[in-house]
Short mmCIF file of N, CA and C in Angstrom, two decimals:
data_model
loop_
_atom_site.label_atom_id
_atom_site.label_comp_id
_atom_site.label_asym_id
_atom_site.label_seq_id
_atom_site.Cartn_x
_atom_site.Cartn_y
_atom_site.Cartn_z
N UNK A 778 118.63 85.98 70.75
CA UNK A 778 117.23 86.12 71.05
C UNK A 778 116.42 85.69 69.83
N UNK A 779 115.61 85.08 70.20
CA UNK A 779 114.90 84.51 69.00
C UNK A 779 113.62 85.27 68.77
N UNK A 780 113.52 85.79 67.70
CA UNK A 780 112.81 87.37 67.46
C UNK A 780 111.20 86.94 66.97
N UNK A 781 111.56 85.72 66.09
CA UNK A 781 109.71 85.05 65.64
C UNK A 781 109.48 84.34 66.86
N UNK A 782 109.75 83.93 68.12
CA UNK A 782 108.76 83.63 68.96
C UNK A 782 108.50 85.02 69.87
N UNK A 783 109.40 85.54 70.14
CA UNK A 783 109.27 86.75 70.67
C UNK A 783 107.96 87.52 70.15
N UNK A 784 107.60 87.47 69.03
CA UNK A 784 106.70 88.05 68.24
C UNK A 784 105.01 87.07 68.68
N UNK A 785 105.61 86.07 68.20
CA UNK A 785 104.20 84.64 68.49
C UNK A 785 103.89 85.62 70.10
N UNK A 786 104.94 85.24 70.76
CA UNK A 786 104.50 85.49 72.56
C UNK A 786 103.47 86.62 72.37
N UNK A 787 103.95 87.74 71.79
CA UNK A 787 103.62 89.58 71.90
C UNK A 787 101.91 89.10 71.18
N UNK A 788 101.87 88.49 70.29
CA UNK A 788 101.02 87.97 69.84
C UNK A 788 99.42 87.74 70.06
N UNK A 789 100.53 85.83 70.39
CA UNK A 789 99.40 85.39 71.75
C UNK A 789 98.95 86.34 72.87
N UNK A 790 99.90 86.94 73.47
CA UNK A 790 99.13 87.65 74.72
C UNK A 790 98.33 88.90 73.81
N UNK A 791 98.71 89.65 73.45
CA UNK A 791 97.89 90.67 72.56
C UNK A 791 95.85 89.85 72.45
N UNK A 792 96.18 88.85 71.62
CA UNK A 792 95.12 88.18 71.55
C UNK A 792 94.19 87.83 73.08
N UNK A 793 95.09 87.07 73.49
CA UNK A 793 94.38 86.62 75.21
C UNK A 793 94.02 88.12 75.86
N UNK A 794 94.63 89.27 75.72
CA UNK A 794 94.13 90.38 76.33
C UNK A 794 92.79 91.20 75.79
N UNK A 795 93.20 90.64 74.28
CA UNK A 795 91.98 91.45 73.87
C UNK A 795 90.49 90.59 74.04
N UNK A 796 90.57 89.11 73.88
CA UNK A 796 89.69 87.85 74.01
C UNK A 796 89.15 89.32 75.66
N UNK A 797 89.97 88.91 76.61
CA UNK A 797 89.41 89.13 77.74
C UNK A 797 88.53 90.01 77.92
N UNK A 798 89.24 91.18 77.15
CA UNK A 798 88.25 92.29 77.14
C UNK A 798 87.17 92.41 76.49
N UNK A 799 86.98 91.39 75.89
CA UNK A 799 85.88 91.64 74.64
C UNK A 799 84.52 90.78 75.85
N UNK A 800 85.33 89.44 76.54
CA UNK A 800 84.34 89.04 77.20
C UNK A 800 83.55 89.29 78.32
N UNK A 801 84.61 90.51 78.75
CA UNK A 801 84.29 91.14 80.05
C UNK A 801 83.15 92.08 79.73
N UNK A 802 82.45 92.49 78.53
CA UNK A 802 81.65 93.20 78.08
C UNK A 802 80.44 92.72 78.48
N UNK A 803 80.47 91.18 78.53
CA UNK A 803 79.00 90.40 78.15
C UNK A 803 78.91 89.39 79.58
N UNK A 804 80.34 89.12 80.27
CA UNK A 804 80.05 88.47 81.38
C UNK A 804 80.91 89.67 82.54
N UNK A 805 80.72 88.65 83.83
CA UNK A 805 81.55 89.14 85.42
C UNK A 805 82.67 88.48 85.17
N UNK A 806 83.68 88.82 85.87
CA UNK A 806 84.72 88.02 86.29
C UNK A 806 84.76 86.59 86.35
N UNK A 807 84.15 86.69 87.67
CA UNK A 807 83.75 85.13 88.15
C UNK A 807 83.77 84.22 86.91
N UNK A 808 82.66 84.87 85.86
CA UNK A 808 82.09 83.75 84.93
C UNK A 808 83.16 83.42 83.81
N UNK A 809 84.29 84.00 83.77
CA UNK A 809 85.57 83.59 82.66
C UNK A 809 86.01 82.51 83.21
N UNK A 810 86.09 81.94 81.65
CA UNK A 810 86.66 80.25 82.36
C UNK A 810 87.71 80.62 81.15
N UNK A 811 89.29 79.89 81.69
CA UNK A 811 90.49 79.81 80.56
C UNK A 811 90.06 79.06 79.25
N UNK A 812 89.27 78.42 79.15
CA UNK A 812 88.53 77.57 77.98
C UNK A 812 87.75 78.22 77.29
N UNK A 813 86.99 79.81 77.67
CA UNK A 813 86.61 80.67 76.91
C UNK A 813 87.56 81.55 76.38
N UNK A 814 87.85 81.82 77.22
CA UNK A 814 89.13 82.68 76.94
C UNK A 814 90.10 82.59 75.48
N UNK A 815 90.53 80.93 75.58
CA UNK A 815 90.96 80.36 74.54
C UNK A 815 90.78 80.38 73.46
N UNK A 816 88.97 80.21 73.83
CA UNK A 816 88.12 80.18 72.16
C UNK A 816 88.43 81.18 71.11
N UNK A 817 87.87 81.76 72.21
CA UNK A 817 87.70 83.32 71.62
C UNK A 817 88.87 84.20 71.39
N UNK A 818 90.06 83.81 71.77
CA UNK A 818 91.41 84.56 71.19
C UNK A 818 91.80 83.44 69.83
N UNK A 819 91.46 82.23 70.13
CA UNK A 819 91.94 81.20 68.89
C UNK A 819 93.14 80.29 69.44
N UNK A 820 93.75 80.58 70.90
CA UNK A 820 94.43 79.85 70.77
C UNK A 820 94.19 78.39 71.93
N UNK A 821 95.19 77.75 72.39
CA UNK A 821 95.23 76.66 72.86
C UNK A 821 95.44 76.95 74.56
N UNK A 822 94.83 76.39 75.62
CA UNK A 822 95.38 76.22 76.91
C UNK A 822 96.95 76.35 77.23
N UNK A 823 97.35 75.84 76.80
CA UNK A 823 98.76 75.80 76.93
C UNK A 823 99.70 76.88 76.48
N UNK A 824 99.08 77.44 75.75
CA UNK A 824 99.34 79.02 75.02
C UNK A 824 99.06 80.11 76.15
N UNK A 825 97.94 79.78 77.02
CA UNK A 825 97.40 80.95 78.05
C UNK A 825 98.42 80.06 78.74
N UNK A 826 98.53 79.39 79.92
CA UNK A 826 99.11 79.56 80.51
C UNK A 826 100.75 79.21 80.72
N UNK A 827 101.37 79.43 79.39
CA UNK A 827 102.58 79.70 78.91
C UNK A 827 102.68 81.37 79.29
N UNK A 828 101.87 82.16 79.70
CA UNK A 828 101.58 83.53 79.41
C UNK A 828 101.21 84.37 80.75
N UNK A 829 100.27 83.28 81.22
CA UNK A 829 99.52 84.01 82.78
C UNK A 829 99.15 82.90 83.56
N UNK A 830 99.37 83.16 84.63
CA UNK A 830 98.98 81.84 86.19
C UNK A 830 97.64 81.64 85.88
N UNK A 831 97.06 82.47 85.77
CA UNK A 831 95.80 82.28 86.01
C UNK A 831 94.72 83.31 85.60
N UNK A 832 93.31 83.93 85.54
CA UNK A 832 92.51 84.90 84.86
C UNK A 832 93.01 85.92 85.70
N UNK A 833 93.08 86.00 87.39
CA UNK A 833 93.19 87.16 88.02
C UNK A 833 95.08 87.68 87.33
N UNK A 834 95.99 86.70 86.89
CA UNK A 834 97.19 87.40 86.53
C UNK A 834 96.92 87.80 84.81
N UNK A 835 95.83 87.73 84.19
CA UNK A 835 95.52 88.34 83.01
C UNK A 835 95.20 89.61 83.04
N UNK A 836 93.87 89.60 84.17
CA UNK A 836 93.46 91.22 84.86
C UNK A 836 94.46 91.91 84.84
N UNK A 837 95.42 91.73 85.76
CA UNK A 837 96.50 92.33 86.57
C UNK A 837 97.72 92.72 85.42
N UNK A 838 97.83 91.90 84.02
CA UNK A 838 98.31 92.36 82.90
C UNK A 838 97.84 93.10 82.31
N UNK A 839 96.32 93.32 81.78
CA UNK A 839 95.55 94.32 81.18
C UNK A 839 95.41 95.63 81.99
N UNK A 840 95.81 95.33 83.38
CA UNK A 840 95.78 96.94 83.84
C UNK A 840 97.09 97.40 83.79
N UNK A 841 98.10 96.76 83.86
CA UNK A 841 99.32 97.36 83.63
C UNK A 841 99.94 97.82 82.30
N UNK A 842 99.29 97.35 81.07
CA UNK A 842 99.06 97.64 79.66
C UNK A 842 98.71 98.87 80.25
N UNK A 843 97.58 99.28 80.34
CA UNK A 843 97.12 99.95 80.51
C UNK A 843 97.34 101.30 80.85
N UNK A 844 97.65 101.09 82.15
CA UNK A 844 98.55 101.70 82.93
C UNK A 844 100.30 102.81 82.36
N UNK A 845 100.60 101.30 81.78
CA UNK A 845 102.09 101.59 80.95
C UNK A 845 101.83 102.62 79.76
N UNK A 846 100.86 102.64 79.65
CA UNK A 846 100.47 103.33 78.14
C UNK A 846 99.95 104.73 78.53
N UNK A 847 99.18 104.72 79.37
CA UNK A 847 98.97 106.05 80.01
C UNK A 847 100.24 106.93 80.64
N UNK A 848 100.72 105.87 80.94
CA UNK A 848 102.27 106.74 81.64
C UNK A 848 103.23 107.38 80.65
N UNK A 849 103.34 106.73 79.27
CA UNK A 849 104.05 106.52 78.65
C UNK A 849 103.62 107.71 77.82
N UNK A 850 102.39 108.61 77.99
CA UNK A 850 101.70 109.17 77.01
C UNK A 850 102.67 110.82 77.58
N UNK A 851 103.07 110.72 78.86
CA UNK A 851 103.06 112.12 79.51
C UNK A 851 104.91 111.74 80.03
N UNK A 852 105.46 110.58 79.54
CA UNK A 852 106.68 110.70 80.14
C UNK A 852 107.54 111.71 80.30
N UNK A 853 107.65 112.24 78.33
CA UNK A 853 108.38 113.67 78.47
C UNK A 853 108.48 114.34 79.57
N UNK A 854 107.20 114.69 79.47
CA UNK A 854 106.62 115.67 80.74
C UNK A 854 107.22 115.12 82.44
N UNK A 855 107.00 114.17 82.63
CA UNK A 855 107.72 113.45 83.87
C UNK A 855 109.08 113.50 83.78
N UNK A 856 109.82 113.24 83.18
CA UNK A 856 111.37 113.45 82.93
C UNK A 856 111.69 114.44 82.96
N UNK A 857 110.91 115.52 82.64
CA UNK A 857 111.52 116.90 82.13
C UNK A 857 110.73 117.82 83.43
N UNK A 858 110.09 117.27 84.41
CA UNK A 858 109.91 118.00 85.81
C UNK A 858 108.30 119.00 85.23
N UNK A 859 107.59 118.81 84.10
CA UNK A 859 106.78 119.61 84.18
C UNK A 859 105.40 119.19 83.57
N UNK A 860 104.65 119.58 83.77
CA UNK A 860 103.61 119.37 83.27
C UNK A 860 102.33 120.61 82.55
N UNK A 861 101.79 119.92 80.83
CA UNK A 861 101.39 120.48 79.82
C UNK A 861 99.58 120.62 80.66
N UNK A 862 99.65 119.86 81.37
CA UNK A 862 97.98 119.84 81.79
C UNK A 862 97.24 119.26 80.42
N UNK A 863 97.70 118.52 79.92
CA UNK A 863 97.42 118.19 78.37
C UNK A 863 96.19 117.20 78.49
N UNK A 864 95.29 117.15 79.12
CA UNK A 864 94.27 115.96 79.05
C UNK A 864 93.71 115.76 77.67
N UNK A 865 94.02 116.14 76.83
CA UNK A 865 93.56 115.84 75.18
C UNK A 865 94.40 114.65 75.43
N UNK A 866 95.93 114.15 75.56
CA UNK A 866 96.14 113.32 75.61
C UNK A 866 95.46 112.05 76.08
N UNK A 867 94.94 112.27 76.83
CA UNK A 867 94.50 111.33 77.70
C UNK A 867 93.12 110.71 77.10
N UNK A 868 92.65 111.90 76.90
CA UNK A 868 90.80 111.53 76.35
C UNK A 868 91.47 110.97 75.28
N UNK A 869 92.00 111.70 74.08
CA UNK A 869 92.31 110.47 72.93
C UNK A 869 92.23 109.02 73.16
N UNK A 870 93.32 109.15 73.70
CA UNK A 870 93.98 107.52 74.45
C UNK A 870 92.10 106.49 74.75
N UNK A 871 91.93 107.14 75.78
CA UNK A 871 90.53 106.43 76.00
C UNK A 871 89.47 106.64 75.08
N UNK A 872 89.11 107.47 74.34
CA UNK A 872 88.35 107.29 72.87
C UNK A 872 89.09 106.32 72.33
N UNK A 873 89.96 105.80 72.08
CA UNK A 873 90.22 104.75 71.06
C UNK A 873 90.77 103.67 71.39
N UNK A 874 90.66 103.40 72.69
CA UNK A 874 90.94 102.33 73.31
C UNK A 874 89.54 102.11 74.74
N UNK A 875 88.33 102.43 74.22
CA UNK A 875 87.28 102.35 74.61
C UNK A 875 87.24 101.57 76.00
N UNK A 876 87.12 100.24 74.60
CA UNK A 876 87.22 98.80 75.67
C UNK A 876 88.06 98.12 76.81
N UNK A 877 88.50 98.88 76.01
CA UNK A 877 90.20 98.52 77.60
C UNK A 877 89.42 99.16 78.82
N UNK A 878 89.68 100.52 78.61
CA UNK A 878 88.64 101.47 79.59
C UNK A 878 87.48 101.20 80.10
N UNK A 879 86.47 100.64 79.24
CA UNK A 879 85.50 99.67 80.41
C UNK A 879 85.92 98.72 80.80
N UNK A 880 87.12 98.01 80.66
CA UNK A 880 87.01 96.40 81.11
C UNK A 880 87.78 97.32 81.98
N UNK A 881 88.66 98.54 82.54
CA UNK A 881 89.77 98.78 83.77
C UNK A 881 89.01 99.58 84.77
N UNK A 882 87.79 99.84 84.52
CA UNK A 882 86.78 100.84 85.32
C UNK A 882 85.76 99.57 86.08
N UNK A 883 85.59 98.69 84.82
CA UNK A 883 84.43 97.41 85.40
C UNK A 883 85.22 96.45 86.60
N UNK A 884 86.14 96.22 86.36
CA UNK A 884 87.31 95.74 87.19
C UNK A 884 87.84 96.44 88.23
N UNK A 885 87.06 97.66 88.94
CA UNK A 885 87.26 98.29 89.84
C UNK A 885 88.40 98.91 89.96
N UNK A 886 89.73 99.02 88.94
CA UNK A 886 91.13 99.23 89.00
C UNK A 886 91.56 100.62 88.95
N UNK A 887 90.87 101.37 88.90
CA UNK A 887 90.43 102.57 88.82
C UNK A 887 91.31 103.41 90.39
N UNK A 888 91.08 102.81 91.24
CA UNK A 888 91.51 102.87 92.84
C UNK A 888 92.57 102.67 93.15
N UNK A 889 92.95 101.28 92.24
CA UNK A 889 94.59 101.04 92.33
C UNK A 889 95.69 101.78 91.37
N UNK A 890 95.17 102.65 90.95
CA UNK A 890 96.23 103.41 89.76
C UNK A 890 97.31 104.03 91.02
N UNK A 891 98.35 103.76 90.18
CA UNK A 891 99.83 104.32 90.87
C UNK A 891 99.93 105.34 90.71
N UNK A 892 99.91 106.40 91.69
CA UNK A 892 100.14 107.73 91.45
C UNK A 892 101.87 107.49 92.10
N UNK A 893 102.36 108.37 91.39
CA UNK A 893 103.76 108.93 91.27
C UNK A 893 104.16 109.43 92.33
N UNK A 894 105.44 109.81 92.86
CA UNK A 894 106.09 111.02 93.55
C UNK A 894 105.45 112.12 92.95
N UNK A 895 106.00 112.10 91.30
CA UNK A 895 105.50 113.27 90.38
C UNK A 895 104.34 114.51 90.41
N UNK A 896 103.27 113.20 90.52
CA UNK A 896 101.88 113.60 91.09
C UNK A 896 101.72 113.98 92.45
N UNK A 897 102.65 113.69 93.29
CA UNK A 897 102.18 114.59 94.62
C UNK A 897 102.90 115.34 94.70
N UNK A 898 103.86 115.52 93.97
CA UNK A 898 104.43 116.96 94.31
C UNK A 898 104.19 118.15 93.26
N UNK A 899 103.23 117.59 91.96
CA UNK A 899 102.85 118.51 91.22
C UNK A 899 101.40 118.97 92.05
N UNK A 900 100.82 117.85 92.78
CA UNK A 900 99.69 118.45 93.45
C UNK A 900 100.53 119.50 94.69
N UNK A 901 101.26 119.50 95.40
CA UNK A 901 101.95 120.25 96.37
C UNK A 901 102.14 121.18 96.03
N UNK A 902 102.92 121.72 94.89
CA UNK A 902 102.53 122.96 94.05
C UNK A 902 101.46 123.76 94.07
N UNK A 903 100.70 123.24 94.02
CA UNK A 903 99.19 123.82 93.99
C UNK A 903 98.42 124.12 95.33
N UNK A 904 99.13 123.27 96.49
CA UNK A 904 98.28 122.97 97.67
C UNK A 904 99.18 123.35 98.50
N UNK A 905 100.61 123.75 98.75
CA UNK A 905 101.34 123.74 99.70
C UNK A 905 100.63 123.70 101.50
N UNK A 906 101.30 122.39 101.50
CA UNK A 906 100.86 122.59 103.41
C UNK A 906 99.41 122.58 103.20
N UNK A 907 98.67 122.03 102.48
CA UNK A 907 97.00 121.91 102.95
C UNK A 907 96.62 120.13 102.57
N UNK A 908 97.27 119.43 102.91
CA UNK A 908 96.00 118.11 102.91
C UNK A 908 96.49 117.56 101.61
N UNK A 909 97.46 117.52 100.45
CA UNK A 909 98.04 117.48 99.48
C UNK A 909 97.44 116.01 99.06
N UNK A 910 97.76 115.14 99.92
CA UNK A 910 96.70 113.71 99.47
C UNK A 910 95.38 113.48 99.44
N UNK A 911 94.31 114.72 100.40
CA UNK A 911 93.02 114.64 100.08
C UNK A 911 92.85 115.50 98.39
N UNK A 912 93.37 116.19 98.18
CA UNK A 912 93.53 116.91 96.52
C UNK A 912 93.93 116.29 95.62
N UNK A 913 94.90 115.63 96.11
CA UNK A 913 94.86 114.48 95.05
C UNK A 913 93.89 113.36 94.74
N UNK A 914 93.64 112.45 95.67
CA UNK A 914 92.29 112.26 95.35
C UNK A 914 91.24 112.52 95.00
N UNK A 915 90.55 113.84 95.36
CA UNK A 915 89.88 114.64 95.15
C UNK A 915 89.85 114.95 93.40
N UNK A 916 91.03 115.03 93.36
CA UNK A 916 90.90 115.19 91.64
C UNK A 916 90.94 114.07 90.98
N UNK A 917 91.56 112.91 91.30
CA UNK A 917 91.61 111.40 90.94
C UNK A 917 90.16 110.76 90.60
N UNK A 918 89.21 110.86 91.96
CA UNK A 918 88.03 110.81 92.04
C UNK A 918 87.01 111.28 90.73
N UNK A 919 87.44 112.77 91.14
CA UNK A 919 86.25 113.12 90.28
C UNK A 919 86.47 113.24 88.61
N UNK A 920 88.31 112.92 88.14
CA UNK A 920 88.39 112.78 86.61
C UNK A 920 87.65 111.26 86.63
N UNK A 921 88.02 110.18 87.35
CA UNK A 921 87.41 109.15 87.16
C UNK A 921 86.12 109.11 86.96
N UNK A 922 84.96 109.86 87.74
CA UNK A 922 84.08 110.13 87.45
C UNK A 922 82.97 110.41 86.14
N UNK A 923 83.79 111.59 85.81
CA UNK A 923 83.76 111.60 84.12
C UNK A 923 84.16 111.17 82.88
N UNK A 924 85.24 110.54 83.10
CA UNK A 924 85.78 109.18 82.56
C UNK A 924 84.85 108.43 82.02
N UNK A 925 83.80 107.67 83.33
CA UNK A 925 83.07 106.78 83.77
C UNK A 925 82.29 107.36 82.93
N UNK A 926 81.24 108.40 83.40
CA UNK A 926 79.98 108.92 82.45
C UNK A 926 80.29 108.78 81.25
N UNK A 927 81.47 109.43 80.56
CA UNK A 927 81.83 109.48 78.87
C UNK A 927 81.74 108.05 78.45
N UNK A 928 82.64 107.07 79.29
CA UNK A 928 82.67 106.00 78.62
C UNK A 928 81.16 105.11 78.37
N UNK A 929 79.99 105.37 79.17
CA UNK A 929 78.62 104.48 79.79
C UNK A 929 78.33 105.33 78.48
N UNK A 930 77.52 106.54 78.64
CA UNK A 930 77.44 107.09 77.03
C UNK A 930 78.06 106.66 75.33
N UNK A 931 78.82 105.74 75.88
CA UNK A 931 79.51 105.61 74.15
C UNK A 931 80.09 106.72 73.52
N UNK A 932 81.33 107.84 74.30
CA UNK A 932 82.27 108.57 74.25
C UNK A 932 81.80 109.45 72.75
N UNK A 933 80.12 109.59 73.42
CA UNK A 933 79.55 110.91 72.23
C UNK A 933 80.15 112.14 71.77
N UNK A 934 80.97 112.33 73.11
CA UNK A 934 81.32 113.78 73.05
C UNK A 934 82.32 113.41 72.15
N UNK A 935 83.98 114.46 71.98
CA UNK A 935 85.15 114.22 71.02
C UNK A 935 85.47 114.52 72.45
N UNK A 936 86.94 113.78 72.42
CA UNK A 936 88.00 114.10 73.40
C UNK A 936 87.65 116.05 73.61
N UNK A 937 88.54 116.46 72.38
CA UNK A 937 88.09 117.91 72.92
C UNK A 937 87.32 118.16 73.59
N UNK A 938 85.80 117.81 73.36
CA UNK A 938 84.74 118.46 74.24
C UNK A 938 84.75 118.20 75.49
N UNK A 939 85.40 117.10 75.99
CA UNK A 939 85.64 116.26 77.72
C UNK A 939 86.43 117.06 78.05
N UNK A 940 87.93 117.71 77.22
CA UNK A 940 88.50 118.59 77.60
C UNK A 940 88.02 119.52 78.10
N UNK A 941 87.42 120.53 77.20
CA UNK A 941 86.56 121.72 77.69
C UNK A 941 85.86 121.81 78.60
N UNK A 942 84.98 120.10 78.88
CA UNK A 942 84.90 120.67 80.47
C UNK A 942 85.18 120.57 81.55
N UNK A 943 86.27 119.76 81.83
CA UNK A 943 87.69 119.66 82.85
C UNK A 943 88.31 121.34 82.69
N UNK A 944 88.52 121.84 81.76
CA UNK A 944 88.77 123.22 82.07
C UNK A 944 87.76 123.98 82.21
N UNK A 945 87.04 124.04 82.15
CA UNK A 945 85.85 124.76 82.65
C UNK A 945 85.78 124.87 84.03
N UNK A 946 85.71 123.19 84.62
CA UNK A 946 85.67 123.57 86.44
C UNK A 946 87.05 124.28 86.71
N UNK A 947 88.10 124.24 85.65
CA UNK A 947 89.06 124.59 86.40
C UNK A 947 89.06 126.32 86.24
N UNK A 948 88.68 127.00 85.46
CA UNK A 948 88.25 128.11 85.14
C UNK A 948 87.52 128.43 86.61
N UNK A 949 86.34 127.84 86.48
CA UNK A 949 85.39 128.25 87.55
C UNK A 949 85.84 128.14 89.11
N UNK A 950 87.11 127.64 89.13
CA UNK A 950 87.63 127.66 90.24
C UNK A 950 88.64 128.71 90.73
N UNK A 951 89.00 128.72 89.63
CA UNK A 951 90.10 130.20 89.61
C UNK A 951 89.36 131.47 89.78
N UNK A 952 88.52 131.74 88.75
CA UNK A 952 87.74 132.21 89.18
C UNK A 952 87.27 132.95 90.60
N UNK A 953 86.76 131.62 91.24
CA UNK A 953 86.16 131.45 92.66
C UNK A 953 87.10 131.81 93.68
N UNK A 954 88.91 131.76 93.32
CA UNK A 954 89.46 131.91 94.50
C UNK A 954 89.97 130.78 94.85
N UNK A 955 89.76 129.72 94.20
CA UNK A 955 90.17 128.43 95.06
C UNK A 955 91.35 128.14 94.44
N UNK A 956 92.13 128.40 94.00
CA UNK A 956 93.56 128.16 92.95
C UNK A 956 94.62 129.11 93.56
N UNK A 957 95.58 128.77 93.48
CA UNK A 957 96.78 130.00 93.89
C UNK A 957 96.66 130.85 92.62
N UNK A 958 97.15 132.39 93.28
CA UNK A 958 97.40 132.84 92.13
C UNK A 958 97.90 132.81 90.60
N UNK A 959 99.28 131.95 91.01
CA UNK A 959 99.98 131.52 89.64
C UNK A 959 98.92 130.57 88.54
N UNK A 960 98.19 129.93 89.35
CA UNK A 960 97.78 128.80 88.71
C UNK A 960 95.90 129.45 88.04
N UNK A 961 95.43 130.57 88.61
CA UNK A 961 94.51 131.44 88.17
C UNK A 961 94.96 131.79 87.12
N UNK A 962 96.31 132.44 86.60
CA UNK A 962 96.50 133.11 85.60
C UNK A 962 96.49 132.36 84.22
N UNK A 963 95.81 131.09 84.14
CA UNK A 963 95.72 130.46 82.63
C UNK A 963 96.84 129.35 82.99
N UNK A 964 97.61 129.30 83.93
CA UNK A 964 98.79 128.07 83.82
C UNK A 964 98.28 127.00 84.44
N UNK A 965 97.28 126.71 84.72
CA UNK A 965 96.76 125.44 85.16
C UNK A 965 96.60 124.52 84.47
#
């Protein structure tokens, strides 16, 4: 295996992904041409599409970056059958990878995120026998939601504080009755 092009490749695309995102700030979709694209990462035509078919298979790489990295943040937890409810993870991740996060929200991709087996049966837990895919959405929806607001704001708050108030509704729900017992008692 030849390890310095391996590297050039990781590289180049690194570059072409970030070019993209940087331009997706200031234009639409539509308006990316591979010749901007180019400019603005530094490299050559033939370099992009040594790499990607085309802008929509660049998209479709930057959300799976994306994607992979988010997954990758909670694998333990997936392997090991349980879950920390750890969304500090998560807000980090998107505090410091901002731009990714608007270019995967502006790109509507938000809808297409792969939820797991994992995820519906950690939502089933919670929901037994009630509608288990409207709750999941339901919560999909509305973290995206705030996601969205934090990120349009310029992610004023600190991760922590986004935390605090994702547990808060979840407090106020337990609270309310709307949680199973187990999951009232602080294990949510």
């Amino acid at each position: 295996m030849n390890t310095a092009n391996n590297r050039r490749r990781r590289e180049s695309r690194d570059r072409l992904e970030t070019a993209f995102v940087r331009l997706l700030q200031e234009r639409e979709l539509p308006q990316l041409t591979v010749t901007a694209l180019c400019k603005e990462a530094g490299v050559n035509r033939t370099t992009f599409y040594a790499n990607y078919l085309d802008i929509p298979d660049l998209a479709d790489a930057v959300q799976k970056r994306l994607e992979d990295e988010v997954m990758e943040l909670y694998r333990e937890e997936r392997e090991q059958g349980w879950n920390s409810h750890d969304y500090l993870k998560l807000f980090r991740h998107i505090y410091e990878n901002q731009l990714f996060y608007r270019t995967y929200f502006k790109l509507g991709l938000d809808g297409k995120f792969r939820l797991t087996e994992y995820d519906v049966q950690l939502a089933a837990s919670y929901y037994p026998d009630r509608d288990v895919e409207y709750h999941v959405e339901f919560f999909r929806a509305g973290l995206n939601a705030v996601i969205k607001k934090w990120l349009r704001e310029g992610c004023r708050q600190t991760p922590e504080e986004i935390r605090a108030i994702l547990m808060d509704e979840y407090r106020g729900k337990a609270a309310a009755g709307m949680l199973p017992a187990d999951k009232k008692a602080g294990k949510a």
